[in-house]
PDB file of C-alpha atoms in Angstrom:
ATOM      1  CA  MET A   1      25.259 -57.588 -71.674  1.00 51.00           C
ATOM      2  CA  GLN A   2      26.635 -54.187 -72.177  1.00 56.00           C
ATOM      3  CA  LYS A   3      23.752 -53.428 -74.347  1.00 57.00           C
ATOM      4  CA  ASN A   4      21.332 -54.544 -71.687  1.00 59.00           C
ATOM      5  CA  ILE A   5      22.791 -52.201 -69.089  1.00 57.00           C
ATOM      6  CA  SER A   6      22.941 -49.294 -71.462  1.00 56.00           C
ATOM      7  CA  GLN A   7      19.385 -49.936 -72.523  1.00 59.00           C
ATOM      8  CA  LYS A   8      18.102 -49.910 -68.977  1.00 66.00           C
ATOM      9  CA  PHE A   9      20.102 -46.852 -67.890  1.00 70.00           C
ATOM     10  CA  SER A  10      20.738 -43.906 -70.074  1.00 82.00           C
ATOM     11  CA  ARG A  11      23.827 -41.777 -69.737  1.00 82.00           C
ATOM     12  CA  LYS A  12      21.886 -39.076 -68.064  1.00 86.00           C
ATOM     13  CA  THR A  13      20.591 -41.449 -65.348  1.00 87.00           C
ATOM     14  CA  ILE A  14      24.073 -42.829 -64.693  1.00 87.00           C
ATOM     15  CA  PHE A  15      25.532 -39.318 -64.432  1.00 89.00           C
ATOM     16  CA  ILE A  16      22.828 -38.187 -61.953  1.00 92.00           C
ATOM     17  CA  THR A  17      23.302 -41.336 -59.851  1.00 91.00           C
ATOM     18  CA  LEU A  18      27.083 -40.896 -59.688  1.00 92.00           C
ATOM     19  CA  PHE A  19      26.711 -37.205 -58.832  1.00 94.00           C
ATOM     20  CA  ALA A  20      24.219 -37.986 -56.005  1.00 95.00           C
ATOM     21  CA  ALA A  21      26.510 -40.694 -54.597  1.00 95.00           C
ATOM     22  CA  LEU A  22      29.488 -38.324 -54.663  1.00 95.00           C
ATOM     23  CA  ALA A  23      27.456 -35.576 -52.931  1.00 94.00           C
ATOM     24  CA  LEU A  24      26.334 -38.068 -50.274  1.00 93.00           C
ATOM     25  CA  ILE A  25      29.924 -39.150 -49.583  1.00 92.00           C
ATOM     26  CA  ILE A  26      31.087 -35.526 -49.279  1.00 91.00           C
ATOM     27  CA  ALA A  27      28.199 -34.687 -46.940  1.00 89.00           C
ATOM     28  CA  VAL A  28      28.911 -37.677 -44.701  1.00 86.00           C
ATOM     29  CA  VAL A  29      32.607 -36.821 -44.465  1.00 84.00           C
ATOM     30  CA  PHE A  30      31.907 -33.151 -43.766  1.00 81.00           C
ATOM     31  CA  PHE A  31      29.194 -33.589 -41.101  1.00 80.00           C
ATOM     32  CA  VAL A  32      30.400 -36.744 -39.355  1.00 76.00           C
ATOM     33  CA  ARG A  33      34.037 -35.728 -38.945  1.00 71.00           C
ATOM     34  CA  PRO A  34      34.518 -33.801 -35.640  1.00 63.00           C
ATOM     35  CA  THR A  35      35.589 -30.207 -35.969  1.00 62.00           C
ATOM     36  CA  SER A  36      38.611 -28.831 -34.158  1.00 61.00           C
ATOM     37  CA  SER A  37      36.416 -26.834 -31.692  1.00 61.00           C
ATOM     38  CA  GLU A  38      34.537 -29.999 -30.695  1.00 59.00           C
ATOM     39  CA  ALA A  39      37.823 -31.767 -30.124  1.00 57.00           C
ATOM     40  CA  ALA A  40      38.975 -28.865 -27.923  1.00 60.00           C
ATOM     41  CA  GLU A  41      35.784 -29.058 -25.801  1.00 68.00           C
ATOM     42  CA  VAL A  42      36.449 -32.608 -24.678  1.00 65.00           C
ATOM     43  CA  PRO A  43      37.624 -32.298 -21.066  1.00 71.00           C
ATOM     44  CA  ALA A  44      40.919 -33.764 -20.058  1.00 76.00           C
ATOM     45  CA  LEU A  45      40.356 -36.759 -17.834  1.00 82.00           C
ATOM     46  CA  GLN A  46      42.457 -37.475 -14.812  1.00 83.00           C
ATOM     47  CA  THR A  47      42.756 -40.980 -13.508  1.00 85.00           C
ATOM     48  CA  ALA A  48      43.984 -42.391 -10.250  1.00 84.00           C
ATOM     49  CA  LYS A  49      44.431 -45.774  -8.651  1.00 87.00           C
ATOM     50  CA  VAL A  50      41.615 -47.010  -6.452  1.00 86.00           C
ATOM     51  CA  ARG A  51      42.470 -46.980  -2.766  1.00 86.00           C
ATOM     52  CA  THR A  52      40.713 -46.946   0.595  1.00 88.00           C
ATOM     53  CA  GLY A  53      40.722 -43.715   2.579  1.00 87.00           C
ATOM     54  CA  ASP A  54      38.836 -40.601   3.563  1.00 86.00           C
ATOM     55  CA  LEU A  55      37.642 -38.178   0.934  1.00 83.00           C
ATOM     56  CA  VAL A  56      38.380 -34.601   1.903  1.00 84.00           C
ATOM     57  CA  VAL A  57      36.797 -31.755  -0.029  1.00 85.00           C
ATOM     58  CA  THR A  58      37.485 -28.188   0.994  1.00 87.00           C
ATOM     59  CA  ALA A  59      36.113 -24.873  -0.117  1.00 85.00           C
ATOM     60  CA  SER A  60      37.197 -21.428   0.862  1.00 87.00           C
ATOM     61  CA  GLY A  61      35.963 -17.931   0.342  1.00 86.00           C
ATOM     62  CA  ALA A  62      35.987 -14.483   1.802  1.00 90.00           C
ATOM     63  CA  GLY A  63      33.006 -12.454   2.936  1.00 89.00           C
ATOM     64  CA  THR A  64      30.843 -11.371   5.810  1.00 89.00           C
ATOM     65  CA  VAL A  65      28.215 -13.598   7.401  1.00 83.00           C
ATOM     66  CA  LEU A  66      25.094 -11.677   8.452  1.00 85.00           C
ATOM     67  CA  PRO A  67      22.153 -13.015  10.476  1.00 82.00           C
ATOM     68  CA  ALA A  68      18.674 -13.034   8.926  1.00 82.00           C
ATOM     69  CA  ALA A  69      17.422 -10.994  11.897  1.00 78.00           C
ATOM     70  CA  GLN A  70      19.069  -9.371  14.879  1.00 79.00           C
ATOM     71  CA  VAL A  71      17.373  -8.186  18.056  1.00 75.00           C
ATOM     72  CA  ASP A  72      18.841  -6.183  20.927  1.00 77.00           C
ATOM     73  CA  LEU A  73      17.678  -7.465  24.312  1.00 71.00           C
ATOM     74  CA  ALA A  74      17.039  -5.397  27.422  1.00 72.00           C
ATOM     75  CA  PHE A  75      16.328  -6.713  30.895  1.00 71.00           C
ATOM     76  CA  ARG A  76      14.417  -5.196  33.814  1.00 72.00           C
ATOM     77  CA  SER A  77      16.935  -6.334  36.373  1.00 71.00           C
ATOM     78  CA  SER A  78      20.265  -8.013  36.745  1.00 74.00           C
ATOM     79  CA  GLY A  79      20.877 -11.235  38.577  1.00 74.00           C
ATOM     80  CA  VAL A  80      22.048 -14.828  38.480  1.00 77.00           C
ATOM     81  CA  VAL A  81      20.590 -17.006  35.729  1.00 82.00           C
ATOM     82  CA  ALA A  82      18.887 -20.040  37.260  1.00 83.00           C
ATOM     83  CA  GLU A  83      17.502 -21.586  34.055  1.00 86.00           C
ATOM     84  CA  LEU A  84      18.455 -21.172  30.394  1.00 87.00           C
ATOM     85  CA  ASN A  85      15.760 -22.258  27.909  1.00 89.00           C
ATOM     86  CA  ALA A  86      17.515 -21.513  24.602  1.00 88.00           C
ATOM     87  CA  ALA A  87      20.956 -22.134  23.153  1.00 86.00           C
ATOM     88  CA  ILE A  88      22.964 -20.242  20.566  1.00 85.00           C
ATOM     89  CA  GLY A  89      21.475 -20.822  17.123  1.00 84.00           C
ATOM     90  CA  ASP A  90      18.071 -22.057  18.378  1.00 88.00           C
ATOM     91  CA  SER A  91      14.920 -20.662  16.797  1.00 88.00           C
ATOM     92  CA  VAL A  92      12.712 -18.897  19.324  1.00 87.00           C
ATOM     93  CA  GLN A  93       9.121 -17.677  19.250  1.00 88.00           C
ATOM     94  CA  ASN A  94       7.560 -14.385  20.273  1.00 88.00           C
ATOM     95  CA  GLN A  95       6.965 -14.178  24.058  1.00 87.00           C
ATOM     96  CA  GLN A  96       9.069 -17.315  24.687  1.00 89.00           C
ATOM     97  CA  VAL A  97      10.907 -17.255  28.025  1.00 87.00           C
ATOM     98  CA  LEU A  98      14.602 -17.562  27.219  1.00 85.00           C
ATOM     99  CA  ALA A  99      16.046 -17.488  30.743  1.00 85.00           C
ATOM    100  CA  ARG A 100      14.931 -17.226  34.351  1.00 83.00           C
ATOM    101  CA  LEU A 101      16.734 -15.476  37.182  1.00 77.00           C
ATOM    102  CA  GLU A 102      16.990 -16.877  40.674  1.00 77.00           C
ATOM    103  CA  GLU A 103      13.599 -16.141  42.197  1.00 75.00           C
ATOM    104  CA  ASN A 104      14.764 -14.263  45.266  1.00 77.00           C
ATOM    105  CA  ILE A 105      16.671 -11.787  43.096  1.00 71.00           C
ATOM    106  CA  GLN A 106      13.701 -11.300  40.728  1.00 69.00           C
ATOM    107  CA  ALA A 107      11.272 -10.829  43.630  1.00 74.00           C
ATOM    108  CA  GLU A 108      13.605  -8.320  45.254  1.00 76.00           C
ATOM    109  CA  ALA A 109      13.938  -6.408  41.982  1.00 78.00           C
ATOM    110  CA  ASP A 110      10.142  -6.281  41.531  1.00 78.00           C
ATOM    111  CA  PHE A 111       9.692  -5.127  45.126  1.00 79.00           C
ATOM    112  CA  GLN A 112      12.320  -2.393  44.774  1.00 80.00           C
ATOM    113  CA  ALA A 113      10.703  -1.232  41.519  1.00 80.00           C
ATOM    114  CA  LEU A 114       7.570  -0.321  43.488  1.00 78.00           C
ATOM    115  CA  PHE A 115       9.514   2.302  45.439  1.00 81.00           C
ATOM    116  CA  THR A 116      11.142   4.053  42.525  1.00 84.00           C
ATOM    117  CA  ALA A 117       9.759   7.395  41.367  1.00 85.00           C
ATOM    118  CA  GLU A 118       8.376   5.722  38.266  1.00 86.00           C
ATOM    119  CA  GLY A 119       6.694   2.957  40.290  1.00 83.00           C
ATOM    120  CA  ILE A 120       5.077   5.470  42.653  1.00 87.00           C
ATOM    121  CA  ALA A 121       3.842   7.585  39.731  1.00 89.00           C
ATOM    122  CA  GLN A 122       2.317   4.539  38.058  1.00 88.00           C
ATOM    123  CA  SER A 123       0.571   3.549  41.288  1.00 87.00           C
ATOM    124  CA  GLN A 124      -0.842   7.069  41.711  1.00 92.00           C
ATOM    125  CA  LEU A 125      -2.137   7.082  38.129  1.00 93.00           C
ATOM    126  CA  ALA A 126      -3.784   3.707  38.686  1.00 93.00           C
ATOM    127  CA  LEU A 127      -5.446   5.052  41.871  1.00 94.00           C
ATOM    128  CA  VAL A 128      -6.802   8.150  40.078  1.00 95.00           C
ATOM    129  CA  ALA A 129      -8.128   5.996  37.222  1.00 96.00           C
ATOM    130  CA  ALA A 130      -9.872   3.652  39.686  1.00 95.00           C
ATOM    131  CA  GLN A 131     -11.431   6.583  41.588  1.00 95.00           C
ATOM    132  CA  ASP A 132     -12.640   8.091  38.302  1.00 95.00           C
ATOM    133  CA  ALA A 133     -14.208   4.778  37.285  1.00 95.00           C
ATOM    134  CA  LEU A 134     -15.963   4.551  40.688  1.00 94.00           C
ATOM    135  CA  VAL A 135     -17.444   8.066  40.398  1.00 92.00           C
ATOM    136  CA  THR A 136     -18.623   7.342  36.846  1.00 93.00           C
ATOM    137  CA  ALA A 137     -20.302   4.109  37.947  1.00 92.00           C
ATOM    138  CA  GLN A 138     -22.014   5.840  40.903  1.00 90.00           C
ATOM    139  CA  ASN A 139     -23.284   8.640  38.638  1.00 89.00           C
ATOM    140  CA  ASP A 140     -24.614   6.103  36.146  1.00 89.00           C
ATOM    141  CA  VAL A 141     -26.539   4.277  38.903  1.00 87.00           C
ATOM    142  CA  ILE A 142     -28.016   7.529  40.249  1.00 86.00           C
ATOM    143  CA  TYR A 143     -29.025   8.592  36.733  1.00 85.00           C
ATOM    144  CA  LEU A 144     -30.675   5.250  35.990  1.00 86.00           C
ATOM    145  CA  ILE A 145     -32.589   5.240  39.289  1.00 83.00           C
ATOM    146  CA  GLY A 146     -33.799   8.799  38.660  1.00 78.00           C
ATOM    147  CA  GLN A 147     -35.011   7.901  35.138  1.00 70.00           C
ATOM    148  CA  THR A 148     -36.865   4.743  36.179  1.00 65.00           C
ATOM    149  CA  PRO A 149     -40.594   5.382  36.845  1.00 61.00           C
ATOM    150  CA  GLY A 150     -41.748   4.549  40.346  1.00 57.00           C
ATOM    151  CA  ILE A 151     -38.267   4.445  41.882  1.00 55.00           C
ATOM    152  CA  GLY A 152     -38.202   7.945  43.216  1.00 51.00           C
ATOM    153  CA  ARG A 153     -37.616  11.539  42.398  1.00 53.00           C
ATOM    154  CA  ASP A 154     -34.980  13.086  40.124  1.00 53.00           C
ATOM    155  CA  ASN A 155     -31.622  12.498  41.790  1.00 50.00           C
ATOM    156  CA  SER A 156     -29.610  14.644  39.406  1.00 54.00           C
ATOM    157  CA  LYS A 157     -28.765  16.999  42.286  1.00 54.00           C
ATOM    158  CA  ASN A 158     -26.872  14.083  43.919  1.00 55.00           C
ATOM    159  CA  LEU A 159     -24.515  13.673  40.977  1.00 56.00           C
ATOM    160  CA  LYS A 160     -20.906  14.087  41.957  1.00 60.00           C
ATOM    161  CA  PRO A 161     -18.633  16.034  39.625  1.00 59.00           C
ATOM    162  CA  ARG A 162     -15.903  14.050  37.965  1.00 62.00           C
ATOM    163  CA  LYS A 163     -12.369  14.635  39.088  1.00 63.00           C
ATOM    164  CA  PRO A 164     -10.031  15.654  36.305  1.00 61.00           C
ATOM    165  CA  THR A 165      -7.648  12.869  35.355  1.00 61.00           C
ATOM    166  CA  LYS A 166      -3.905  13.357  35.273  1.00 61.00           C
ATOM    167  CA  SER A 167      -2.262  12.238  32.051  1.00 52.00           C
TER     168      SER A 167
END
């Protein structure tokens, strides 16, 4: 039987097989065994008994909280707020009415604004602009009538000079 085995396998084949098996065993031991750094990376686990209760998680930090946008508000008049349409932290839109004053106070404030120097000046400017628009319209009508055949003679002598506007 010994002869049979030695006939099938030569010494060289047996030596190569044993060397390959030994290399395989060394490789398995080297790569499968955990290294000390891998053992250190394993987190320490903490255990506790199961019980019923509230879970409280807290976080703390230091810093400054800033709003995404900040707008300074200015009001035409003071008074008592009759209606508030927005609360702190609400999102609002452009031109949205946020609060209303009691109507008698708002009406009084609007009425008094007419008699301020600024209100009178605005009214006078509006009057001058309206008079200027009237003269321009009258001149345009006279010009068109004078240019239309069969309507009459040239009315350019009836044109009124424009008043200078105050700016």
